[in-house]
PDB file of C-alpha atoms in Angstrom:
ATOM      1  CA  MET A   1     104.830 -12.962  91.420  1.00  0.00           C
ATOM      2  CA  LYS A   2     105.109 -14.910  94.051  1.00  0.00           C
ATOM      3  CA  PHE A   3     106.912 -17.379  92.628  1.00  0.00           C
ATOM      4  CA  LYS A   4     109.608 -15.460  91.525  1.00  0.00           C
ATOM      5  CA  SER A   5     109.719 -13.983  95.411  1.00  0.00           C
ATOM      6  CA  THR A   6     110.134 -17.172  96.860  1.00  0.00           C
ATOM      7  CA  ILE A   7     113.000 -18.452  94.209  1.00  0.00           C
ATOM      8  CA  LEU A   8     114.744 -15.158  95.217  1.00  0.00           C
ATOM      9  CA  PHE A   9     114.441 -15.541  98.857  1.00  0.00           C
ATOM     10  CA  PHE A  10     115.830 -18.958  98.373  1.00  0.00           C
ATOM     11  CA  LEU A  11     118.687 -18.154  96.389  1.00  0.00           C
ATOM     12  CA  LEU A  12     119.445 -15.592  98.914  1.00  0.00           C
ATOM     13  CA  VAL A  13     119.423 -17.917 101.724  1.00  0.00           C
ATOM     14  CA  PHE A  14     121.733 -20.758  99.654  1.00  0.00           C
ATOM     15  CA  LEU A  15     123.833 -17.918  98.427  1.00  0.00           C
ATOM     16  CA  SER A  16     124.162 -16.169 101.897  1.00  0.00           C
ATOM     17  CA  CYS A  17     124.419 -19.246 103.937  1.00  0.00           C
ATOM     18  CA  ASN A  18     127.473 -20.976 102.542  1.00  0.00           C
ATOM     19  CA  ASP A  19     130.772 -19.197 102.165  1.00  0.00           C
ATOM     20  CA  ASP A  20     132.182 -22.103  99.675  1.00  0.00           C
ATOM     21  CA  GLY A  21     129.858 -21.525  97.427  1.00  0.00           C
ATOM     22  CA  VAL A  22     126.398 -23.193  96.477  1.00  0.00           C
ATOM     23  CA  LYS A  23     127.060 -26.716  96.734  1.00  0.00           C
ATOM     24  CA  LYS A  24     125.718 -29.237  93.490  1.00  0.00           C
ATOM     25  CA  PRO A  25     122.007 -30.462  94.605  1.00  0.00           C
ATOM     26  CA  SER A  26     121.626 -33.673  94.755  1.00  0.00           C
ATOM     27  CA  LYS A  27     119.373 -34.219  91.742  1.00  0.00           C
ATOM     28  CA  LEU A  28     120.941 -32.040  89.324  1.00  0.00           C
ATOM     29  CA  ILE A  29     119.071 -30.698  86.729  1.00  0.00           C
ATOM     30  CA  GLU A  30     121.245 -30.730  83.075  1.00  0.00           C
ATOM     31  CA  GLU A  31     121.685 -27.276  82.123  1.00  0.00           C
ATOM     32  CA  GLU A  32     119.927 -27.594  78.572  1.00  0.00           C
ATOM     33  CA  LYS A  33     117.216 -28.847  80.775  1.00  0.00           C
ATOM     34  CA  MET A  34     117.441 -25.983  82.584  1.00  0.00           C
ATOM     35  CA  VAL A  35     117.485 -23.468  79.842  1.00  0.00           C
ATOM     36  CA  ASP A  36     114.408 -25.291  78.666  1.00  0.00           C
ATOM     37  CA  ILE A  37     112.491 -24.502  82.174  1.00  0.00           C
ATOM     38  CA  LEU A  38     113.808 -21.120  82.174  1.00  0.00           C
ATOM     39  CA  TYR A  39     112.512 -20.125  78.541  1.00  0.00           C
ATOM     40  CA  ASP A  40     109.253 -21.719  79.246  1.00  0.00           C
ATOM     41  CA  LEU A  41     109.297 -19.880  82.958  1.00  0.00           C
ATOM     42  CA  SER A  42     109.813 -16.480  80.542  1.00  0.00           C
ATOM     43  CA  ILE A  43     107.030 -17.358  77.670  1.00  0.00           C
ATOM     44  CA  LEU A  44     104.802 -17.764  80.696  1.00  0.00           C
ATOM     45  CA  ASP A  45     105.458 -14.720  82.705  1.00  0.00           C
ATOM     46  CA  ALA A  46     104.966 -12.763  79.393  1.00  0.00           C
ATOM     47  CA  LEU A  47     102.034 -14.390  78.353  1.00  0.00           C
ATOM     48  CA  LYS A  48     100.516 -13.602  82.213  1.00  0.00           C
ATOM     49  CA  SER A  49     101.725 -10.233  81.977  1.00  0.00           C
ATOM     50  CA  SER A  50      99.897  -9.505  78.582  1.00  0.00           C
ATOM     51  CA  ASN A  51      97.087 -11.808  78.209  1.00  0.00           C
ATOM     52  CA  PRO A  52      96.464 -13.338  82.162  1.00  0.00           C
ATOM     53  CA  LYS A  53      93.071 -14.326  81.039  1.00  0.00           C
ATOM     54  CA  VAL A  54      94.517 -17.202  78.934  1.00  0.00           C
ATOM     55  CA  LEU A  55      96.101 -19.297  81.631  1.00  0.00           C
ATOM     56  CA  ASP A  56      93.174 -18.951  83.872  1.00  0.00           C
ATOM     57  CA  GLU A  57      90.658 -19.648  81.231  1.00  0.00           C
ATOM     58  CA  ASN A  58      92.549 -23.409  80.729  1.00  0.00           C
ATOM     59  CA  ASN A  59      93.042 -23.844  84.364  1.00  0.00           C
ATOM     60  CA  ILE A  60      97.010 -23.592  83.741  1.00  0.00           C
ATOM     61  CA  ASP A  61      99.274 -22.294  86.836  1.00  0.00           C
ATOM     62  CA  SER A  62     102.571 -21.721  85.951  1.00  0.00           C
ATOM     63  CA  GLN A  63     104.493 -23.243  88.574  1.00  0.00           C
ATOM     64  CA  THR A  64     102.890 -26.818  88.416  1.00  0.00           C
ATOM     65  CA  TYR A  65     102.514 -26.754  84.780  1.00  0.00           C
ATOM     66  CA  ILE A  66     106.794 -26.228  84.540  1.00  0.00           C
ATOM     67  CA  TYR A  67     107.002 -28.937  87.476  1.00  0.00           C
ATOM     68  CA  ARG A  68     105.395 -31.644  86.194  1.00  0.00           C
ATOM     69  CA  LYS A  69     106.512 -31.018  82.509  1.00  0.00           C
ATOM     70  CA  TYR A  70     109.939 -31.211  83.682  1.00  0.00           C
ATOM     71  CA  SER A  71     109.116 -34.164  86.414  1.00  0.00           C
ATOM     72  CA  ILE A  72     110.919 -31.821  88.702  1.00  0.00           C
ATOM     73  CA  ASP A  73     109.953 -30.708  92.459  1.00  0.00           C
ATOM     74  CA  SER A  74     109.809 -26.819  93.680  1.00  0.00           C
ATOM     75  CA  LEU A  75     112.938 -27.627  96.200  1.00  0.00           C
ATOM     76  CA  GLN A  76     115.052 -29.136  92.905  1.00  0.00           C
ATOM     77  CA  PHE A  77     113.903 -25.903  90.981  1.00  0.00           C
ATOM     78  CA  VAL A  78     115.193 -23.533  93.890  1.00  0.00           C
ATOM     79  CA  GLU A  79     118.303 -25.853  94.526  1.00  0.00           C
ATOM     80  CA  ASN A  80     119.105 -25.836  90.843  1.00  0.00           C
ATOM     81  CA  THR A  81     119.263 -22.147  89.698  1.00  0.00           C
ATOM     82  CA  ALA A  82     121.121 -21.443  93.319  1.00  0.00           C
ATOM     83  CA  PHE A  83     123.674 -23.781  91.664  1.00  0.00           C
ATOM     84  CA  TYR A  84     123.311 -22.085  88.401  1.00  0.00           C
ATOM     85  CA  ALA A  85     122.774 -18.717  89.850  1.00  0.00           C
ATOM     86  CA  SER A  86     126.303 -18.756  92.183  1.00  0.00           C
ATOM     87  CA  ASP A  87     128.136 -19.129  88.656  1.00  0.00           C
ATOM     88  CA  LEU A  88     127.259 -15.566  87.077  1.00  0.00           C
ATOM     89  CA  LYS A  89     129.285 -16.123  83.786  1.00  0.00           C
ATOM     90  CA  LYS A  90     127.213 -19.623  83.022  1.00  0.00           C
ATOM     91  CA  TYR A  91     124.328 -18.523  84.395  1.00  0.00           C
ATOM     92  CA  LYS A  92     124.122 -15.318  82.082  1.00  0.00           C
ATOM     93  CA  LYS A  93     125.061 -17.513  79.197  1.00  0.00           C
ATOM     94  CA  MET A  94     122.058 -19.647  79.855  1.00  0.00           C
ATOM     95  CA  TYR A  95     119.994 -16.424  79.906  1.00  0.00           C
ATOM     96  CA  GLU A  96     121.639 -15.263  76.602  1.00  0.00           C
ATOM     97  CA  THR A  97     120.695 -18.622  74.991  1.00  0.00           C
ATOM     98  CA  VAL A  98     117.013 -18.152  76.291  1.00  0.00           C
ATOM     99  CA  GLU A  99     116.741 -14.800  74.574  1.00  0.00           C
ATOM    100  CA  LYS A 100     118.018 -16.076  71.347  1.00  0.00           C
ATOM    101  CA  ARG A 101     115.630 -18.626  71.251  1.00  0.00           C
ATOM    102  CA  ILE A 102     112.987 -16.459  71.856  1.00  0.00           C
ATOM    103  CA  GLU A 103     113.995 -14.366  69.429  1.00  0.00           C
ATOM    104  CA  GLU A 104     114.380 -17.026  67.326  1.00  0.00           C
ATOM    105  CA  ASN A 105     110.596 -17.599  67.797  1.00  0.00           C
ATOM    106  CA  LYS A 106     109.646 -14.604  67.600  1.00  0.00           C
ATOM    107  CA  LYS A 107     110.703 -14.285  64.241  1.00  0.00           C
ATOM    108  CA  VAL A 108     109.129 -17.561  63.005  1.00  0.00           C
ATOM    109  CA  ALA A 109     105.818 -16.409  64.630  1.00  0.00           C
ATOM    110  CA  ASP A 110     105.900 -13.297  63.395  1.00  0.00           C
ATOM    111  CA  SER A 111     106.499 -14.700  59.390  1.00  0.00           C
ATOM    112  CA  LEU A 112     103.505 -17.221  59.944  1.00  0.00           C
ATOM    113  CA  LEU A 113     101.429 -14.501  61.176  1.00  0.00           C
ATOM    114  CA  LYS A 114     102.287 -12.779  58.090  1.00  0.00           C
ATOM    115  CA  ILE A 115     101.122 -15.580  55.995  1.00  0.00           C
ATOM    116  CA  LYS A 116      98.161 -16.112  57.879  1.00  0.00           C
ATOM    117  CA  GLN A 117      97.396 -12.187  57.506  1.00  0.00           C
ATOM    118  CA  LYS A 118      97.939 -12.810  53.549  1.00  0.00           C
ATOM    119  CA  GLU A 119      95.611 -15.622  53.446  1.00  0.00           C
ATOM    120  CA  ASP A 120      92.793 -13.383  55.160  1.00  0.00           C
ATOM    121  CA  ASN A 121      93.096 -11.212  53.214  1.00  0.00           C
ATOM    122  CA  LYS A 122      92.878 -12.926  50.103  1.00  0.00           C
ATOM    123  CA  LYS A 123      90.098 -14.211  51.448  1.00  0.00           C
ATOM    124  CA  ALA A 124      88.385 -10.890  52.411  1.00  0.00           C
ATOM    125  CA  GLU A 125      88.925  -9.882  49.148  1.00  0.00           C
ATOM    126  CA  GLU A 126      87.128 -13.155  47.484  1.00  0.00           C
ATOM    127  CA  LEU A 127      83.948 -12.634  49.532  1.00  0.00           C
ATOM    128  CA  ARG A 128      83.910  -8.864  48.768  1.00  0.00           C
ATOM    129  CA  LEU A 129      83.798 -10.162  45.473  1.00  0.00           C
ATOM    130  CA  LEU A 130      81.070 -12.563  45.491  1.00  0.00           C
ATOM    131  CA  LYS A 131      79.254  -9.725  47.609  1.00  0.00           C
ATOM    132  CA  LYS A 132      79.440  -7.352  44.311  1.00  0.00           C
ATOM    133  CA  ASP A 133      76.893  -7.077  41.921  1.00  0.00           C
ATOM    134  CA  SER A 134      76.364 -10.401  39.826  1.00  0.00           C
ATOM    135  CA  ILE A 135      76.253  -7.736  36.860  1.00  0.00           C
ATOM    136  CA  LYS A 136      79.619  -6.910  35.938  1.00  0.00           C
ATOM    137  CA  LYS A 137      80.532  -3.132  35.396  1.00  0.00           C
ATOM    138  CA  PRO A 138      82.937  -2.223  32.897  1.00  0.00           C
ATOM    139  CA  ARG A 139      85.955  -0.704  34.011  1.00  0.00           C
ATOM    140  CA  ASN A 140      86.707   1.375  30.827  1.00  0.00           C
ATOM    141  CA  MET A 141      84.710   1.503  27.097  1.00  0.00           C
ATOM    142  CA  LYS A 142      86.741  -0.999  25.625  1.00  0.00           C
ATOM    143  CA  GLU A 143      85.121  -3.523  28.439  1.00  0.00           C
ATOM    144  CA  ALA A 144      82.111  -1.916  27.753  1.00  0.00           C
ATOM    145  CA  ASN A 145      81.915  -2.840  23.960  1.00  0.00           C
ATOM    146  CA  GLU A 146      83.123  -6.485  25.042  1.00  0.00           C
ATOM    147  CA  LEU A 147      80.097  -6.993  27.341  1.00  0.00           C
ATOM    148  CA  LEU A 148      77.823  -5.547  24.423  1.00  0.00           C
ATOM    149  CA  LYS A 149      79.150  -7.994  22.324  1.00  0.00           C
ATOM    150  CA  ASN A 150      78.533 -10.927  24.481  1.00  0.00           C
ATOM    151  CA  GLN A 151      75.526 -10.049  25.568  1.00  0.00           C
ATOM    152  CA  LYS A 152      73.685  -9.726  21.807  1.00  0.00           C
TER     153      LYS A 152
END
């Protein structure tokens, strides 16, 4: 939350101090890379909200992770965020790209989860059958007669 507050603060400072708009940062992050950063931040924020222990147990700090992964620093990130946010149409388009990517990955994850559940159900059924009594029980009279014939 501090991270978001810091970003918001710097955005407001950059946007309010410069009447000509936000100048292009000296270390401009390409738009595609910025979308990747925003995507990763969205995933990390969602993970932090839904299951914060996962990040703590794996000693992952969201900010540090992003900075290292994309070889950027906090100032570069804030300047670029302010720069892209100054063009609302472009920034909205970037976030729409992030949303679309999240939805696509959610569909893939849901499909993989269904496959995994089917495999788990199949294994559970096999285990259930193994644990059953080793004497086969007939379901109807025809099976009973066949079992009797086979035992003789």
